[in-house]
GROMACS .gro file of C-alpha atoms in nm:
model
  180
    1MET     CA    1   0.152   0.205  -8.305
    2GLU     CA    2   0.340   0.008  -8.043
    3GLN     CA    3   0.146  -0.106  -7.736
    4LYS     CA    4   0.297   0.003  -7.404
    5ILE     CA    5   0.358  -0.281  -7.158
    6SER     CA    6   0.275  -0.199  -6.797
    7PRO     CA    7   0.539  -0.266  -6.531
    8SER     CA    8   0.264  -0.365  -6.288
    9LYS     CA    9   0.279  -0.725  -6.410
   10SER     CA   10   0.627  -0.758  -6.268
   11ALA     CA   11   0.550  -0.564  -5.950
   12LEU     CA   12   0.222  -0.722  -5.840
   13GLN     CA   13   0.352  -1.074  -5.779
   14LEU     CA   14   0.667  -0.953  -5.606
   15GLY     CA   15   0.473  -0.710  -5.387
   16ILE     CA   16   0.241  -0.989  -5.276
   17LEU     CA   17   0.542  -1.212  -5.210
   18PHE     CA   18   0.711  -0.942  -5.000
   19GLY     CA   19   0.388  -0.878  -4.806
   20ILE     CA   20   0.341  -1.247  -4.735
   21PHE     CA   21   0.706  -1.270  -4.626
   22MET     CA   22   0.658  -0.991  -4.370
   23VAL     CA   23   0.334  -1.145  -4.242
   24LEU     CA   24   0.492  -1.490  -4.207
   25GLU     CA   25   0.793  -1.341  -4.033
   26PHE     CA   26   0.565  -1.166  -3.783
   27VAL     CA   27   0.353  -1.477  -3.725
   28ILE     CA   28   0.658  -1.699  -3.674
   29LEU     CA   29   0.807  -1.459  -3.420
   30TYR     CA   30   0.470  -1.436  -3.243
   31VAL     CA   31   0.413  -1.812  -3.233
   32LEU     CA   32   0.768  -1.881  -3.113
   33ASN     CA   33   0.734  -1.595  -2.861
   34ILE     CA   34   1.051  -1.426  -2.983
   35ASP     CA   35   1.054  -1.062  -2.883
   36PRO     CA   36   1.262  -0.823  -3.097
   37ILE     CA   37   1.246  -0.562  -2.818
   38SER     CA   38   1.409  -0.778  -2.551
   39ASN     CA   39   1.632  -0.959  -2.802
   40PRO     CA   40   1.803  -0.683  -3.005
   41THR     CA   41   1.981  -0.929  -3.234
   42VAL     CA   42   1.649  -1.054  -3.368
   43GLY     CA   43   1.532  -0.695  -3.411
   44VAL     CA   44   1.842  -0.603  -3.611
   45ILE     CA   45   1.808  -0.911  -3.832
   46MET     CA   46   1.438  -0.839  -3.891
   47ASN     CA   47   1.512  -0.478  -3.981
   48LEU     CA   48   1.791  -0.579  -4.217
   49PHE     CA   49   1.561  -0.819  -4.397
   50ASN     CA   50   1.249  -0.597  -4.403
   51TYR     CA   51   1.414  -0.266  -4.483
   52LEU     CA   52   1.720  -0.359  -4.689
   53ILE     CA   53   1.779  -0.713  -4.813
   54VAL     CA   54   1.431  -0.818  -4.926
   55PRO     CA   55   1.321  -0.485  -5.081
   56VAL     CA   56   1.650  -0.437  -5.269
   57SER     CA   57   1.645  -0.799  -5.391
   58LEU     CA   58   1.283  -0.790  -5.504
   59ILE     CA   59   1.307  -0.447  -5.669
   60THR     CA   60   1.622  -0.553  -5.854
   61PHE     CA   61   1.462  -0.881  -5.959
   62GLY     CA   62   1.142  -0.701  -6.064
   63CYS     CA   63   1.325  -0.447  -6.278
   64ILE     CA   64   1.550  -0.707  -6.441
   65ASN     CA   65   1.257  -0.944  -6.494
   66PHE     CA   66   1.053  -0.668  -6.658
   67LYS     CA   67   1.350  -0.568  -6.872
   68LYS     CA   68   1.451  -0.915  -6.992
   69LYS     CA   69   1.134  -1.123  -6.997
   70ILE     CA   70   0.845  -0.880  -7.041
   71ASN     CA   71   0.972  -0.574  -7.229
   72ASN     CA   72   1.225  -0.718  -7.479
   73GLY     CA   73   1.539  -0.595  -7.303
   74PHE     CA   74   1.424  -0.241  -7.231
   75VAL     CA   75   1.325  -0.068  -6.910
   76SER     CA   76   1.310   0.304  -6.850
   77PHE     CA   77   1.407   0.482  -6.532
   78GLY     CA   78   1.040   0.568  -6.472
   79GLU     CA   79   0.934   0.207  -6.513
   80CYS     CA   80   1.195   0.104  -6.254
   81LEU     CA   81   1.046   0.362  -6.017
   82LYS     CA   82   0.695   0.228  -6.080
   83ILE     CA   83   0.808  -0.129  -6.018
   84GLY     CA   84   0.994  -0.053  -5.696
   85VAL     CA   85   0.732   0.172  -5.540
   86SER     CA   86   0.455  -0.069  -5.644
   87ILE     CA   87   0.632  -0.368  -5.487
   88CYS     CA   88   0.680  -0.186  -5.157
   89PHE     CA   89   0.332  -0.028  -5.164
   90ILE     CA   90   0.158  -0.363  -5.220
   91ALA     CA   91   0.369  -0.532  -4.951
   92SER     CA   92   0.303  -0.255  -4.701
   93LEU     CA   93  -0.068  -0.262  -4.773
   94ILE     CA   94  -0.080  -0.637  -4.708
   95TYR     CA   95   0.124  -0.602  -4.390
   96ALA     CA   96  -0.075  -0.302  -4.260
   97VAL     CA   97  -0.409  -0.475  -4.316
   98PHE     CA   98  -0.273  -0.788  -4.150
   99SER     CA   99  -0.154  -0.593  -3.846
  100VAL     CA  100  -0.494  -0.427  -3.803
  101VAL     CA  101  -0.674  -0.762  -3.829
  102PHE     CA  102  -0.418  -0.925  -3.598
  103ASN     CA  103  -0.460  -0.656  -3.333
  104PHE     CA  104  -0.837  -0.685  -3.365
  105ILE     CA  105  -0.824  -1.062  -3.314
  106PHE     CA  106  -0.556  -1.050  -3.041
  107PRO     CA  107  -0.607  -0.725  -2.846
  108GLU     CA  108  -0.383  -0.852  -2.567
  109PHE     CA  109  -0.088  -0.820  -2.809
  110MET     CA  110  -0.105  -0.439  -2.793
  111ALA     CA  111  -0.135  -0.440  -2.415
  112ASP     CA  112   0.167  -0.670  -2.392
  113LEU     CA  113   0.360  -0.449  -2.633
  114LEU     CA  114   0.280  -0.141  -2.425
  115GLN     CA  115   0.397  -0.321  -2.112
  116LYS     CA  116   0.726  -0.411  -2.280
  117THR     CA  117   0.760  -0.052  -2.398
  118ARG     CA  118   0.707   0.064  -2.041
  119GLN     CA  119   0.988  -0.165  -1.923
  120VAL     CA  120   1.225  -0.042  -2.195
  121ILE     CA  121   1.149   0.324  -2.115
  122LEU     CA  122   1.207   0.268  -1.744
  123LYS     CA  123   1.527   0.079  -1.812
  124GLN     CA  124   1.660   0.358  -2.035
  125ASN     CA  125   1.538   0.643  -1.811
  126PRO     CA  126   1.520   0.522  -1.450
  127SER     CA  127   1.475   0.876  -1.318
  128MET     CA  128   1.160   0.938  -1.526
  129THR     CA  129   0.858   1.053  -1.327
  130THR     CA  130   0.527   0.869  -1.337
  131GLU     CA  131   0.365   1.158  -1.523
  132GLN     CA  132   0.636   1.159  -1.789
  133LEU     CA  133   0.608   0.782  -1.825
  134GLU     CA  134   0.231   0.794  -1.865
  135MET     CA  135   0.260   1.074  -2.120
  136ALA     CA  136   0.518   0.874  -2.320
  137LEU     CA  137   0.299   0.564  -2.309
  138SER     CA  138  -0.012   0.758  -2.414
  139MET     CA  139   0.179   0.897  -2.714
  140THR     CA  140   0.301   0.547  -2.797
  141LYS     CA  141  -0.055   0.415  -2.776
  142LYS     CA  142  -0.179   0.693  -3.007
  143PHE     CA  143   0.086   0.608  -3.263
  144MET     CA  144  -0.010   0.240  -3.244
  145SER     CA  145  -0.369   0.312  -3.348
  146PRO     CA  146  -0.474   0.185  -3.691
  147TYR     CA  147  -0.546   0.541  -3.806
  148ILE     CA  148  -0.178   0.626  -3.768
  149ILE     CA  149   0.002   0.295  -3.818
  150VAL     CA  150  -0.160   0.196  -4.150
  151PRO     CA  151  -0.084   0.519  -4.340
  152ALA     CA  152   0.257   0.547  -4.175
  153THR     CA  153   0.349   0.191  -4.279
  154ILE     CA  154   0.235   0.250  -4.636
  155VAL     CA  155   0.414   0.585  -4.667
  156MET     CA  156   0.733   0.451  -4.506
  157TYR     CA  157   0.762   0.144  -4.729
  158SER     CA  158   0.664   0.341  -5.041
  159PHE     CA  159   0.938   0.592  -4.962
  160ILE     CA  160   1.187   0.308  -4.909
  161GLY     CA  161   1.077   0.163  -5.244
  162LEU     CA  162   1.127   0.502  -5.408
  163ILE     CA  163   1.480   0.543  -5.272
  164TYR     CA  164   1.588   0.192  -5.367
  165SER     CA  165   1.421   0.222  -5.709
  166LEU     CA  166   1.610   0.543  -5.780
  167ILE     CA  167   1.939   0.367  -5.709
  168ILE     CA  168   1.854   0.039  -5.882
  169GLY     CA  169   1.691   0.216  -6.180
  170ALA     CA  170   2.011   0.410  -6.243
  171PHE     CA  171   2.196   0.082  -6.297
  172VAL     CA  172   1.928  -0.133  -6.460
  173LYS     CA  173   1.769   0.111  -6.703
  174ASN     CA  174   1.800   0.052  -7.075
  175GLU     CA  175   1.587   0.299  -7.271
  176ASN     CA  176   1.423   0.184  -7.591
  177PRO     CA  177   1.559   0.420  -7.861
  178GLN     CA  178   1.242   0.377  -8.069
  179SER     CA  179   1.007   0.485  -7.789
  180TYR     CA  180   1.065   0.855  -7.848
   0.00000   0.00000   0.00000
């Protein structure tokens, strides 16, 4: 009986790499005091990298690597899904844990972020009342809590990994005819 090779070998290293990339990106922007809120170009570039370029590249590389180097030229559609979702799940877990630890170590970061959010809200809606502004900021603060942000980050990146894996798996898959 043929032993089944797990796609996790390909996904684990790439997920850790993606997670470290997001953490380093955040730390570099923080240390250089570059604000993606006040500088929309930086925000767009960050979003392109974090939500499109890096996940698609790593999922594609993970599926092709598993297919060519680990599984003798075969990869099923399901294995592509496992690889892609695992990469994004591991990366999001690393990033979510980092953000909780970072906000615990630097609590002034959240206060500064709320202040910048206040400025953006007032700039976009100058006729907003004080009560409406405070309600919007209290909702923002609730959504920034670790109880919301950690699961939301993990679910969001896992969903992104699923979508990209569905697309990439359709092109990369090569079923082993003897596996049935």
